mmCIF file with all atom_site columns, C-alpha atoms in Angstrom:
data_model
loop_
_atom_site.group_PDB
_atom_site.id
_atom_site.type_symbol
_atom_site.label_atom_id
_atom_site.label_alt_id
_atom_site.label_comp_id
_atom_site.label_asym_id
_atom_site.label_entity_id
_atom_site.label_seq_id
_atom_site.pdbx_PDB_ins_code
_atom_site.Cartn_x
_atom_site.Cartn_y
_atom_site.Cartn_z
_atom_site.occupancy
_atom_site.B_iso_or_equiv
_atom_site.pdbx_formal_charge
_atom_site.auth_seq_id
_atom_site.auth_comp_id
_atom_site.auth_asym_id
_atom_site.auth_atom_id
_atom_site.pdbx_PDB_model_num
ATOM 1   C CA . ASP A 1 1   ? 109.497 111.742 84.185  1.00 0.00 ? 358  ASP A CA 1
ATOM 2   C CA . ALA A 1 2   ? 108.119 111.633 87.595  1.00 0.00 ? 359  ALA A CA 1
ATOM 3   C CA . GLY A 1 3   ? 107.857 108.217 89.184  1.00 0.00 ? 360  GLY A CA 1
ATOM 4   C CA . VAL A 1 4   ? 105.200 107.115 91.501  1.00 0.00 ? 361  VAL A CA 1
ATOM 5   C CA . THR A 1 5   ? 104.402 109.714 94.294  1.00 0.00 ? 362  THR A CA 1
ATOM 6   C CA . GLN A 1 6   ? 102.694 109.446 97.628  1.00 0.00 ? 363  GLN A CA 1
ATOM 7   C CA . SER A 1 7   ? 101.469 111.798 100.174 1.00 0.00 ? 364  SER A CA 1
ATOM 8   C CA . PRO A 1 8   ? 101.782 112.404 103.175 1.00 0.00 ? 365  PRO A CA 1
ATOM 9   C CA . THR A 1 9   ? 105.066 110.974 103.974 1.00 0.00 ? 366  THR A CA 1
ATOM 10  C CA . HIS A 1 10  ? 104.372 110.414 107.481 1.00 0.00 ? 367  HIS A CA 1
ATOM 11  C CA . LEU A 1 11  ? 101.065 110.435 109.371 1.00 0.00 ? 368  LEU A CA 1
ATOM 12  C CA . ILE A 1 12  ? 100.019 110.155 113.229 1.00 0.00 ? 369  ILE A CA 1
ATOM 13  C CA . LYS A 1 13  ? 96.580  109.119 114.035 1.00 0.00 ? 370  LYS A CA 1
ATOM 14  C CA . THR A 1 14  ? 94.635  107.919 117.012 1.00 0.00 ? 371  THR A CA 1
ATOM 15  C CA . ARG A 1 15  ? 92.537  104.855 117.326 1.00 0.00 ? 372  ARG A CA 1
ATOM 16  C CA . GLY A 1 16  ? 89.230  105.163 115.844 1.00 0.00 ? 373  GLY A CA 1
ATOM 17  C CA . GLN A 1 17  ? 90.041  107.876 113.303 1.00 0.00 ? 374  GLN A CA 1
ATOM 18  C CA . GLN A 1 18  ? 90.009  107.823 109.750 1.00 0.00 ? 375  GLN A CA 1
ATOM 19  C CA . VAL A 1 19  ? 92.903  108.389 107.324 1.00 0.00 ? 376  VAL A CA 1
ATOM 20  C CA . THR A 1 20  ? 93.273  109.077 103.474 1.00 0.00 ? 377  THR A CA 1
ATOM 21  C CA . LEU A 1 21  ? 96.499  108.314 101.635 1.00 0.00 ? 378  LEU A CA 1
ATOM 22  C CA . ARG A 1 22  ? 96.972  109.506 98.117  1.00 0.00 ? 379  ARG A CA 1
ATOM 23  C CA . CYS A 1 23  ? 99.104  108.254 95.224  1.00 0.00 ? 380  CYS A CA 1
ATOM 24  C CA . SER A 1 24  ? 99.937  109.605 91.687  1.00 0.00 ? 381  SER A CA 1
ATOM 25  C CA . PRO A 1 25  ? 100.987 106.800 89.310  1.00 0.00 ? 382  PRO A CA 1
ATOM 26  C CA . LYS A 1 26  ? 104.007 106.884 87.090  1.00 0.00 ? 383  LYS A CA 1
ATOM 27  C CA . SER A 1 27  ? 103.314 108.920 83.829  1.00 0.00 ? 384  SER A CA 1
ATOM 28  C CA . GLY A 1 28  ? 101.386 106.431 81.418  1.00 0.00 ? 385  GLY A CA 1
ATOM 29  C CA . HIS A 1 29  ? 100.312 103.969 83.889  1.00 0.00 ? 386  HIS A CA 1
ATOM 30  C CA . ASP A 1 30  ? 96.674  103.136 84.334  1.00 0.00 ? 387  ASP A CA 1
ATOM 31  C CA . THR A 1 31  ? 96.787  100.612 87.178  1.00 0.00 ? 388  THR A CA 1
ATOM 32  C CA . VAL A 1 32  ? 97.339  101.346 90.915  1.00 0.00 ? 389  VAL A CA 1
ATOM 33  C CA . SER A 1 33  ? 97.958  98.877  93.689  1.00 0.00 ? 390  SER A CA 1
ATOM 34  C CA . TRP A 1 34  ? 98.041  99.334  97.329  1.00 0.00 ? 391  TRP A CA 1
ATOM 35  C CA . TYR A 1 35  ? 100.238 97.259  99.762  1.00 0.00 ? 392  TYR A CA 1
ATOM 36  C CA . GLN A 1 36  ? 100.697 97.216  103.545 1.00 0.00 ? 393  GLN A CA 1
ATOM 37  C CA . GLN A 1 37  ? 104.127 96.510  105.129 1.00 0.00 ? 394  GLN A CA 1
ATOM 38  C CA . ALA A 1 38  ? 104.342 95.978  108.769 1.00 0.00 ? 395  ALA A CA 1
ATOM 39  C CA . LEU A 1 39  ? 107.707 96.277  110.329 1.00 0.00 ? 396  LEU A CA 1
ATOM 40  C CA . GLY A 1 40  ? 110.032 93.587  109.507 1.00 0.00 ? 397  GLY A CA 1
ATOM 41  C CA . GLN A 1 41  ? 107.547 92.028  107.056 1.00 0.00 ? 398  GLN A CA 1
ATOM 42  C CA . GLY A 1 42  ? 107.035 91.860  103.375 1.00 0.00 ? 399  GLY A CA 1
ATOM 43  C CA . PRO A 1 43  ? 104.294 93.944  101.671 1.00 0.00 ? 400  PRO A CA 1
ATOM 44  C CA . GLN A 1 44  ? 100.726 92.530  101.788 1.00 0.00 ? 401  GLN A CA 1
ATOM 45  C CA . PHE A 1 45  ? 98.388  93.261  98.928  1.00 0.00 ? 402  PHE A CA 1
ATOM 46  C CA . ILE A 1 46  ? 95.355  95.415  99.827  1.00 0.00 ? 403  ILE A CA 1
ATOM 47  C CA . PHE A 1 47  ? 93.821  95.911  96.472  1.00 0.00 ? 404  PHE A CA 1
ATOM 48  C CA . GLN A 1 48  ? 94.087  97.016  92.973  1.00 0.00 ? 405  GLN A CA 1
ATOM 49  C CA . TYR A 1 49  ? 92.385  99.633  90.806  1.00 0.00 ? 406  TYR A CA 1
ATOM 50  C CA . TYR A 1 50  ? 91.868  99.664  87.127  1.00 0.00 ? 407  TYR A CA 1
ATOM 51  C CA . GLU A 1 51  ? 89.629  101.911 85.087  1.00 0.00 ? 408  GLU A CA 1
ATOM 52  C CA . GLU A 1 52  ? 88.144  103.356 88.385  1.00 0.00 ? 409  GLU A CA 1
ATOM 53  C CA . GLU A 1 53  ? 87.208  100.076 89.593  1.00 0.00 ? 410  GLU A CA 1
ATOM 54  C CA . GLU A 1 54  ? 88.552  97.582  92.273  1.00 0.00 ? 411  GLU A CA 1
ATOM 55  C CA . ARG A 1 55  ? 89.574  94.904  90.273  1.00 0.00 ? 412  ARG A CA 1
ATOM 56  C CA . GLN A 1 56  ? 91.161  92.642  92.881  1.00 0.00 ? 413  GLN A CA 1
ATOM 57  C CA . ARG A 1 57  ? 91.316  92.572  96.662  1.00 0.00 ? 414  ARG A CA 1
ATOM 58  C CA . GLY A 1 58  ? 93.560  91.044  99.378  1.00 0.00 ? 415  GLY A CA 1
ATOM 59  C CA . ASN A 1 59  ? 92.492  89.573  102.889 1.00 0.00 ? 416  ASN A CA 1
ATOM 60  C CA . PHE A 1 60  ? 91.901  93.097  104.273 1.00 0.00 ? 417  PHE A CA 1
ATOM 61  C CA . PRO A 1 61  ? 88.575  94.091  106.088 1.00 0.00 ? 418  PRO A CA 1
ATOM 62  C CA . ASP A 1 62  ? 86.176  96.509  104.575 1.00 0.00 ? 419  ASP A CA 1
ATOM 63  C CA . ARG A 1 63  ? 87.442  99.478  106.634 1.00 0.00 ? 420  ARG A CA 1
ATOM 64  C CA . PHE A 1 64  ? 89.977  99.512  104.010 1.00 0.00 ? 421  PHE A CA 1
ATOM 65  C CA . SER A 1 65  ? 88.467  101.156 100.923 1.00 0.00 ? 422  SER A CA 1
ATOM 66  C CA . GLY A 1 66  ? 89.913  103.039 97.915  1.00 0.00 ? 423  GLY A CA 1
ATOM 67  C CA . HIS A 1 67  ? 89.265  105.036 94.899  1.00 0.00 ? 424  HIS A CA 1
ATOM 68  C CA . GLN A 1 68  ? 90.777  105.790 91.471  1.00 0.00 ? 425  GLN A CA 1
ATOM 69  C CA . PHE A 1 69  ? 90.051  108.976 89.621  1.00 0.00 ? 426  PHE A CA 1
ATOM 70  C CA . PRO A 1 70  ? 89.924  109.734 85.859  1.00 0.00 ? 427  PRO A CA 1
ATOM 71  C CA . ASN A 1 71  ? 93.405  110.912 85.911  1.00 0.00 ? 428  ASN A CA 1
ATOM 72  C CA . TYR A 1 72  ? 94.511  107.448 87.329  1.00 0.00 ? 429  TYR A CA 1
ATOM 73  C CA . SER A 1 73  ? 95.579  108.638 90.663  1.00 0.00 ? 430  SER A CA 1
ATOM 74  C CA . SER A 1 74  ? 94.119  106.866 93.851  1.00 0.00 ? 431  SER A CA 1
ATOM 75  C CA . GLU A 1 75  ? 93.282  107.157 97.653  1.00 0.00 ? 432  GLU A CA 1
ATOM 76  C CA . LEU A 1 76  ? 93.406  104.618 100.096 1.00 0.00 ? 433  LEU A CA 1
ATOM 77  C CA . ASN A 1 77  ? 90.824  105.125 103.065 1.00 0.00 ? 434  ASN A CA 1
ATOM 78  C CA . VAL A 1 78  ? 91.069  103.502 106.278 1.00 0.00 ? 435  VAL A CA 1
ATOM 79  C CA . ASN A 1 79  ? 88.250  103.851 108.892 1.00 0.00 ? 436  ASN A CA 1
ATOM 80  C CA . ALA A 1 80  ? 88.072  103.184 112.462 1.00 0.00 ? 437  ALA A CA 1
ATOM 81  C CA . LEU A 1 81  ? 91.902  102.850 112.855 1.00 0.00 ? 438  LEU A CA 1
ATOM 82  C CA . LEU A 1 82  ? 93.404  100.280 115.134 1.00 0.00 ? 439  LEU A CA 1
ATOM 83  C CA . LEU A 1 83  ? 96.928  100.108 116.646 1.00 0.00 ? 440  LEU A CA 1
ATOM 84  C CA . GLY A 1 84  ? 97.664  97.263  114.238 1.00 0.00 ? 441  GLY A CA 1
ATOM 85  C CA . ASP A 1 85  ? 97.040  99.440  111.266 1.00 0.00 ? 442  ASP A CA 1
ATOM 86  C CA . SER A 1 86  ? 100.331 101.123 112.124 1.00 0.00 ? 443  SER A CA 1
ATOM 87  C CA . ALA A 1 87  ? 102.668 100.276 108.955 1.00 0.00 ? 444  ALA A CA 1
ATOM 88  C CA . LEU A 1 88  ? 104.248 101.616 105.789 1.00 0.00 ? 445  LEU A CA 1
ATOM 89  C CA . TYR A 1 89  ? 101.499 101.943 102.976 1.00 0.00 ? 446  TYR A CA 1
ATOM 90  C CA . LEU A 1 90  ? 103.073 101.417 99.465  1.00 0.00 ? 447  LEU A CA 1
ATOM 91  C CA . CYS A 1 91  ? 101.471 102.457 96.340  1.00 0.00 ? 448  CYS A CA 1
ATOM 92  C CA . ALA A 1 92  ? 102.504 100.684 92.987  1.00 0.00 ? 449  ALA A CA 1
ATOM 93  C CA . SER A 1 93  ? 101.625 101.631 89.391  1.00 0.00 ? 450  SER A CA 1
ATOM 94  C CA . SER A 1 94  ? 101.867 99.633  86.405  1.00 0.00 ? 451  SER A CA 1
ATOM 95  C CA . LEU A 1 95  ? 100.270 99.231  82.819  1.00 0.00 ? 452  LEU A CA 1
ATOM 96  C CA . ASP A 1 96  ? 97.333  97.050  82.693  1.00 0.00 ? 453  ASP A CA 1
ATOM 97  C CA . SER A 1 97  ? 99.268  94.727  80.357  1.00 0.00 ? 454  SER A CA 1
ATOM 98  C CA . GLY A 1 98  ? 102.405 95.086  82.058  1.00 0.00 ? 455  GLY A CA 1
ATOM 99  C CA . GLU A 1 99  ? 104.146 92.706  84.508  1.00 0.00 ? 456  GLU A CA 1
ATOM 100 C CA . THR A 1 100 ? 106.241 95.063  86.543  1.00 0.00 ? 457  THR A CA 1
ATOM 101 C CA . GLN A 1 101 ? 104.900 97.171  89.373  1.00 0.00 ? 458  GLN A CA 1
ATOM 102 C CA . TYR A 1 102 ? 106.689 100.374 90.196  1.00 0.00 ? 459  TYR A CA 1
ATOM 103 C CA . PHE A 1 103 ? 106.500 101.583 93.898  1.00 0.00 ? 460  PHE A CA 1
ATOM 104 C CA . GLY A 1 104 ? 106.222 104.855 95.464  1.00 0.00 ? 461  GLY A CA 1
ATOM 105 C CA . PRO A 1 105 ? 108.225 105.777 98.617  1.00 0.00 ? 462  PRO A CA 1
ATOM 106 C CA . GLY A 1 106 ? 105.369 105.025 100.814 1.00 0.00 ? 463  GLY A CA 1
ATOM 107 C CA . THR A 1 107 ? 103.285 106.763 103.615 1.00 0.00 ? 464  THR A CA 1
ATOM 108 C CA . ARG A 1 108 ? 104.384 105.732 107.218 1.00 0.00 ? 465  ARG A CA 1
ATOM 109 C CA . LEU A 1 109 ? 101.298 105.727 109.285 1.00 0.00 ? 466  LEU A CA 1
ATOM 110 C CA . LEU A 1 110 ? 101.496 105.388 113.189 1.00 0.00 ? 467  LEU A CA 1
ATOM 111 C CA . VAL A 1 111 ? 98.344  104.908 115.256 1.00 0.00 ? 468  VAL A CA 1
ATOM 112 C CA . LEU A 1 112 ? 98.467  105.851 118.839 1.00 0.00 ? 469  LEU A CA 1
ATOM 113 C CA . SER B 2 1   ? 99.993  85.369  104.793 1.00 0.00 ? 980  SER B CA 1
ATOM 114 C CA . GLN B 2 2   ? 103.365 85.476  103.041 1.00 0.00 ? 981  GLN B CA 1
ATOM 115 C CA . GLN B 2 3   ? 103.588 83.599  99.713  1.00 0.00 ? 982  GLN B CA 1
ATOM 116 C CA . GLY B 2 4   ? 107.306 82.896  99.963  1.00 0.00 ? 983  GLY B CA 1
ATOM 117 C CA . GLU B 2 5   ? 109.928 82.367  102.285 1.00 0.00 ? 984  GLU B CA 1
ATOM 118 C CA . GLU B 2 6   ? 113.492 83.937  101.776 1.00 0.00 ? 985  GLU B CA 1
ATOM 119 C CA . ASP B 2 7   ? 116.495 82.382  102.863 1.00 0.00 ? 986  ASP B CA 1
ATOM 120 C CA . PRO B 2 8   ? 118.470 83.558  104.842 1.00 0.00 ? 987  PRO B CA 1
ATOM 121 C CA . GLN B 2 9   ? 116.618 86.199  106.765 1.00 0.00 ? 988  GLN B CA 1
ATOM 122 C CA . ALA B 2 10  ? 119.807 88.098  107.172 1.00 0.00 ? 989  ALA B CA 1
ATOM 123 C CA . LEU B 2 11  ? 123.303 88.031  105.385 1.00 0.00 ? 990  LEU B CA 1
ATOM 124 C CA . SER B 2 12  ? 126.439 90.004  106.501 1.00 0.00 ? 991  SER B CA 1
ATOM 125 C CA . ILE B 2 13  ? 129.312 89.971  103.686 1.00 0.00 ? 992  ILE B CA 1
ATOM 126 C CA . GLN B 2 14  ? 132.421 92.222  102.872 1.00 0.00 ? 993  GLN B CA 1
ATOM 127 C CA . GLU B 2 15  ? 132.659 94.429  99.821  1.00 0.00 ? 994  GLU B CA 1
ATOM 128 C CA . GLY B 2 16  ? 133.729 92.304  96.817  1.00 0.00 ? 995  GLY B CA 1
ATOM 129 C CA . GLU B 2 17  ? 132.266 89.193  97.922  1.00 0.00 ? 996  GLU B CA 1
ATOM 130 C CA . ASN B 2 18  ? 129.115 87.565  96.274  1.00 0.00 ? 997  ASN B CA 1
ATOM 131 C CA . ALA B 2 19  ? 125.749 87.361  97.955  1.00 0.00 ? 998  ALA B CA 1
ATOM 132 C CA . THR B 2 20  ? 123.216 84.619  97.288  1.00 0.00 ? 999  THR B CA 1
ATOM 133 C CA . MET B 2 21  ? 119.625 84.454  98.722  1.00 0.00 ? 1000 MET B CA 1
ATOM 134 C CA . ASN B 2 22  ? 116.863 82.221  98.026  1.00 0.00 ? 1001 ASN B CA 1
ATOM 135 C CA . CYS B 2 23  ? 113.297 82.212  97.757  1.00 0.00 ? 1002 CYS B CA 1
ATOM 136 C CA . SER B 2 24  ? 110.600 79.597  97.809  1.00 0.00 ? 1003 SER B CA 1
ATOM 137 C CA . TYR B 2 25  ? 106.891 79.846  97.013  1.00 0.00 ? 1004 TYR B CA 1
ATOM 138 C CA . LYS B 2 26  ? 103.732 77.837  96.973  1.00 0.00 ? 1005 LYS B CA 1
ATOM 139 C CA . THR B 2 27  ? 101.504 78.350  94.111  1.00 0.00 ? 1006 THR B CA 1
ATOM 140 C CA . SER B 2 28  ? 101.915 77.985  90.220  1.00 0.00 ? 1007 SER B CA 1
ATOM 141 C CA . ILE B 2 29  ? 103.218 81.309  88.956  1.00 0.00 ? 1008 ILE B CA 1
ATOM 142 C CA . ASN B 2 30  ? 103.306 83.494  85.804  1.00 0.00 ? 1009 ASN B CA 1
ATOM 143 C CA . ASN B 2 31  ? 106.732 85.329  86.950  1.00 0.00 ? 1010 ASN B CA 1
ATOM 144 C CA . LEU B 2 32  ? 108.867 86.072  89.776  1.00 0.00 ? 1011 LEU B CA 1
ATOM 145 C CA . GLN B 2 33  ? 110.297 89.434  90.538  1.00 0.00 ? 1012 GLN B CA 1
ATOM 146 C CA . TRP B 2 34  ? 112.909 90.657  93.194  1.00 0.00 ? 1013 TRP B CA 1
ATOM 147 C CA . TYR B 2 35  ? 112.847 94.035  94.487  1.00 0.00 ? 1014 TYR B CA 1
ATOM 148 C CA . ARG B 2 36  ? 115.226 96.009  96.912  1.00 0.00 ? 1015 ARG B CA 1
ATOM 149 C CA . GLN B 2 37  ? 114.295 98.354  99.646  1.00 0.00 ? 1016 GLN B CA 1
ATOM 150 C CA . ASN B 2 38  ? 116.541 100.686 101.426 1.00 0.00 ? 1017 ASN B CA 1
ATOM 151 C CA . SER B 2 39  ? 115.741 101.597 105.150 1.00 0.00 ? 1018 SER B CA 1
ATOM 152 C CA . GLY B 2 40  ? 111.898 101.019 104.998 1.00 0.00 ? 1019 GLY B CA 1
ATOM 153 C CA . ARG B 2 41  ? 111.493 103.240 101.909 1.00 0.00 ? 1020 ARG B CA 1
ATOM 154 C CA . GLY B 2 42  ? 109.862 102.206 98.700  1.00 0.00 ? 1021 GLY B CA 1
ATOM 155 C CA . LEU B 2 43  ? 110.668 99.187  96.616  1.00 0.00 ? 1022 LEU B CA 1
ATOM 156 C CA . VAL B 2 44  ? 113.034 99.346  93.552  1.00 0.00 ? 1023 VAL B CA 1
ATOM 157 C CA . HIS B 2 45  ? 112.361 96.682  90.917  1.00 0.00 ? 1024 HIS B CA 1
ATOM 158 C CA . LEU B 2 46  ? 115.467 94.731  90.060  1.00 0.00 ? 1025 LEU B CA 1
ATOM 159 C CA . ILE B 2 47  ? 114.584 91.970  87.896  1.00 0.00 ? 1026 ILE B CA 1
ATOM 160 C CA . LEU B 2 48  ? 111.907 89.885  86.501  1.00 0.00 ? 1027 LEU B CA 1
ATOM 161 C CA . ILE B 2 49  ? 111.994 86.154  85.305  1.00 0.00 ? 1028 ILE B CA 1
ATOM 162 C CA . ARG B 2 50  ? 109.076 84.341  83.655  1.00 0.00 ? 1029 ARG B CA 1
ATOM 163 C CA . SER B 2 51  ? 107.933 80.799  84.522  1.00 0.00 ? 1030 SER B CA 1
ATOM 164 C CA . ASN B 2 52  ? 109.360 79.662  81.111  1.00 0.00 ? 1031 ASN B CA 1
ATOM 165 C CA . GLU B 2 53  ? 112.782 81.156  81.890  1.00 0.00 ? 1032 GLU B CA 1
ATOM 166 C CA . ARG B 2 54  ? 115.519 79.358  83.977  1.00 0.00 ? 1033 ARG B CA 1
ATOM 167 C CA . GLU B 2 55  ? 118.220 81.975  84.281  1.00 0.00 ? 1034 GLU B CA 1
ATOM 168 C CA . LYS B 2 56  ? 118.359 85.873  83.791  1.00 0.00 ? 1035 LYS B CA 1
ATOM 169 C CA . HIS B 2 57  ? 121.270 88.321  84.108  1.00 0.00 ? 1036 HIS B CA 1
ATOM 170 C CA . SER B 2 58  ? 121.153 92.131  84.606  1.00 0.00 ? 1037 SER B CA 1
ATOM 171 C CA . GLY B 2 59  ? 124.456 93.819  85.443  1.00 0.00 ? 1038 GLY B CA 1
ATOM 172 C CA . ARG B 2 60  ? 125.772 92.143  88.571  1.00 0.00 ? 1039 ARG B CA 1
ATOM 173 C CA . LEU B 2 61  ? 122.648 90.358  89.146  1.00 0.00 ? 1040 LEU B CA 1
ATOM 174 C CA . ARG B 2 62  ? 121.835 86.705  88.460  1.00 0.00 ? 1041 ARG B CA 1
ATOM 175 C CA . VAL B 2 63  ? 118.496 85.161  88.934  1.00 0.00 ? 1042 VAL B CA 1
ATOM 176 C CA . THR B 2 64  ? 117.575 81.539  88.614  1.00 0.00 ? 1043 THR B CA 1
ATOM 177 C CA . LEU B 2 65  ? 114.185 79.935  88.640  1.00 0.00 ? 1044 LEU B CA 1
ATOM 178 C CA . ASP B 2 66  ? 113.313 76.160  89.355  1.00 0.00 ? 1045 ASP B CA 1
ATOM 179 C CA . THR B 2 67  ? 109.368 75.795  88.934  1.00 0.00 ? 1046 THR B CA 1
ATOM 180 C CA . SER B 2 68  ? 109.523 72.210  89.672  1.00 0.00 ? 1047 SER B CA 1
ATOM 181 C CA . LYS B 2 69  ? 111.092 73.039  93.214  1.00 0.00 ? 1048 LYS B CA 1
ATOM 182 C CA . LYS B 2 70  ? 109.209 76.324  93.362  1.00 0.00 ? 1049 LYS B CA 1
ATOM 183 C CA . SER B 2 71  ? 112.228 78.149  94.171  1.00 0.00 ? 1050 SER B CA 1
ATOM 184 C CA . SER B 2 72  ? 114.408 81.057  92.993  1.00 0.00 ? 1051 SER B CA 1
ATOM 185 C CA . SER B 2 73  ? 117.801 82.419  93.736  1.00 0.00 ? 1052 SER B CA 1
ATOM 186 C CA . LEU B 2 74  ? 119.251 85.904  93.457  1.00 0.00 ? 1053 LEU B CA 1
ATOM 187 C CA . LEU B 2 75  ? 123.085 86.341  93.256  1.00 0.00 ? 1054 LEU B CA 1
ATOM 188 C CA . ILE B 2 76  ? 124.722 89.794  93.552  1.00 0.00 ? 1055 ILE B CA 1
ATOM 189 C CA . THR B 2 77  ? 128.323 89.654  92.439  1.00 0.00 ? 1056 THR B CA 1
ATOM 190 C CA . ALA B 2 78  ? 131.168 91.877  93.570  1.00 0.00 ? 1057 ALA B CA 1
ATOM 191 C CA . SER B 2 79  ? 128.940 93.478  96.233  1.00 0.00 ? 1058 SER B CA 1
ATOM 192 C CA . ARG B 2 80  ? 129.373 97.002  97.291  1.00 0.00 ? 1059 ARG B CA 1
ATOM 193 C CA . ALA B 2 81  ? 128.493 98.970  100.542 1.00 0.00 ? 1060 ALA B CA 1
ATOM 194 C CA . ALA B 2 82  ? 125.564 100.590 98.414  1.00 0.00 ? 1061 ALA B CA 1
ATOM 195 C CA . ASP B 2 83  ? 123.941 96.922  97.915  1.00 0.00 ? 1062 ASP B CA 1
ATOM 196 C CA . THR B 2 84  ? 123.165 97.112  101.713 1.00 0.00 ? 1063 THR B CA 1
ATOM 197 C CA . ALA B 2 85  ? 119.328 96.795  101.652 1.00 0.00 ? 1064 ALA B CA 1
ATOM 198 C CA . SER B 2 86  ? 116.388 94.265  102.291 1.00 0.00 ? 1065 SER B CA 1
ATOM 199 C CA . TYR B 2 87  ? 115.763 92.061  99.221  1.00 0.00 ? 1066 TYR B CA 1
ATOM 200 C CA . PHE B 2 88  ? 112.257 90.636  98.552  1.00 0.00 ? 1067 PHE B CA 1
ATOM 201 C CA . CYS B 2 89  ? 111.028 88.099  95.881  1.00 0.00 ? 1068 CYS B CA 1
ATOM 202 C CA . ALA B 2 90  ? 107.404 88.590  94.828  1.00 0.00 ? 1069 ALA B CA 1
ATOM 203 C CA . THR B 2 91  ? 105.415 86.141  92.738  1.00 0.00 ? 1070 THR B CA 1
ATOM 204 C CA . ARG B 2 92  ? 102.469 86.757  90.242  1.00 0.00 ? 1071 ARG B CA 1
ATOM 205 C CA . SER B 2 93  ? 100.330 83.614  90.543  1.00 0.00 ? 1072 SER B CA 1
ATOM 206 C CA . THR B 2 94  ? 98.610  82.111  87.589  1.00 0.00 ? 1073 THR B CA 1
ATOM 207 C CA . ASP B 2 95  ? 95.162  82.704  89.052  1.00 0.00 ? 1074 ASP B CA 1
ATOM 208 C CA . SER B 2 96  ? 95.803  86.189  90.256  1.00 0.00 ? 1075 SER B CA 1
ATOM 209 C CA . TRP B 2 97  ? 96.027  88.895  87.637  1.00 0.00 ? 1076 TRP B CA 1
ATOM 210 C CA . GLY B 2 98  ? 97.340  91.918  89.588  1.00 0.00 ? 1077 GLY B CA 1
ATOM 211 C CA . LYS B 2 99  ? 98.443  90.876  92.926  1.00 0.00 ? 1078 LYS B CA 1
ATOM 212 C CA . LEU B 2 100 ? 101.962 90.352  93.870  1.00 0.00 ? 1079 LEU B CA 1
ATOM 213 C CA . GLN B 2 101 ? 102.874 88.116  96.837  1.00 0.00 ? 1080 GLN B CA 1
ATOM 214 C CA . PHE B 2 102 ? 105.975 88.899  98.659  1.00 0.00 ? 1081 PHE B CA 1
ATOM 215 C CA . GLY B 2 103 ? 108.142 87.051  101.073 1.00 0.00 ? 1082 GLY B CA 1
ATOM 216 C CA . ALA B 2 104 ? 109.571 88.382  104.366 1.00 0.00 ? 1083 ALA B CA 1
ATOM 217 C CA . GLY B 2 105 ? 112.749 89.510  102.894 1.00 0.00 ? 1084 GLY B CA 1
ATOM 218 C CA . THR B 2 106 ? 116.559 88.938  103.313 1.00 0.00 ? 1085 THR B CA 1
ATOM 219 C CA . GLN B 2 107 ? 118.373 91.811  104.926 1.00 0.00 ? 1086 GLN B CA 1
ATOM 220 C CA . VAL B 2 108 ? 121.799 92.235  103.261 1.00 0.00 ? 1087 VAL B CA 1
ATOM 221 C CA . VAL B 2 109 ? 124.719 94.169  105.042 1.00 0.00 ? 1088 VAL B CA 1
ATOM 222 C CA . VAL B 2 110 ? 127.803 94.873  103.040 1.00 0.00 ? 1089 VAL B CA 1
ATOM 223 C CA . THR B 2 111 ? 130.737 96.258  105.126 1.00 0.00 ? 1090 THR B CA 1
ATOM 224 C CA . PRO B 2 112 ? 133.602 98.292  103.388 1.00 0.00 ? 1091 PRO B CA 1
#
C-alpha cells in the first residue's frame, strides 16, 4: 500500500515564475491538506481540499491556489514566486472523518 | 503564526537515556498529535491524544496532556541513535475542522 507521494522532490525557480506541485494521497483517503515549512520552522497550513473543493484556508495570499481531482490527487500552484516562497512543501492526506494526517516526503522549492 | 511552543528547542542525550519535550498551545483543542521529522523530510505520525485523555502510551512513547494548562509532554524512554530527529506537536482546534497547527519543534540528538 503506497503512502502519500509527492512530485517533484526538488525544484528550482526564479522570482516571478509559476510552479505546480503534485500530491497523490494514501490509498482510501479523500482529503488532502498542503503545508509550507520554512527552514527551522514548523509546517504552516496552506489549505485543505475535500470533494474537489477548498474547504479551509490558512493565512496565505491568493498567489497560492490548488485543485483536487476526482481521484483525490491534488495540485498546489504558486504564481509570481517570491524569494520567501523557498520552503519544503508538504502534502498530507486523511479520511474526512479521520483525525490523523499522513504526510508525504515533501517538495523542496528554491526560488532564486 | 505558530500555535504552540516546544521546549526545549534542542536536546542532546546519550543512548539509553530518556528524552522529554514539552509543548504549549493557545486555543481549545479536539486533539494534540506528535510528529517526527528526519532531516527535513516528511513528517511521521507518532501518537494522538484527545482532549478528554490525560495520558497515552505507544511503545517507548508516553504522552501527557493537561488542557487546564494548555500543555503536553512527550517522553521517549531508552532512546536510540535512530530517535535523532525533530519532534513537533500539532493541535487540532475545536473551531477548525481540518487544520493542524504546529509548533517550531524540538531537535533531538541521540549519541551512541
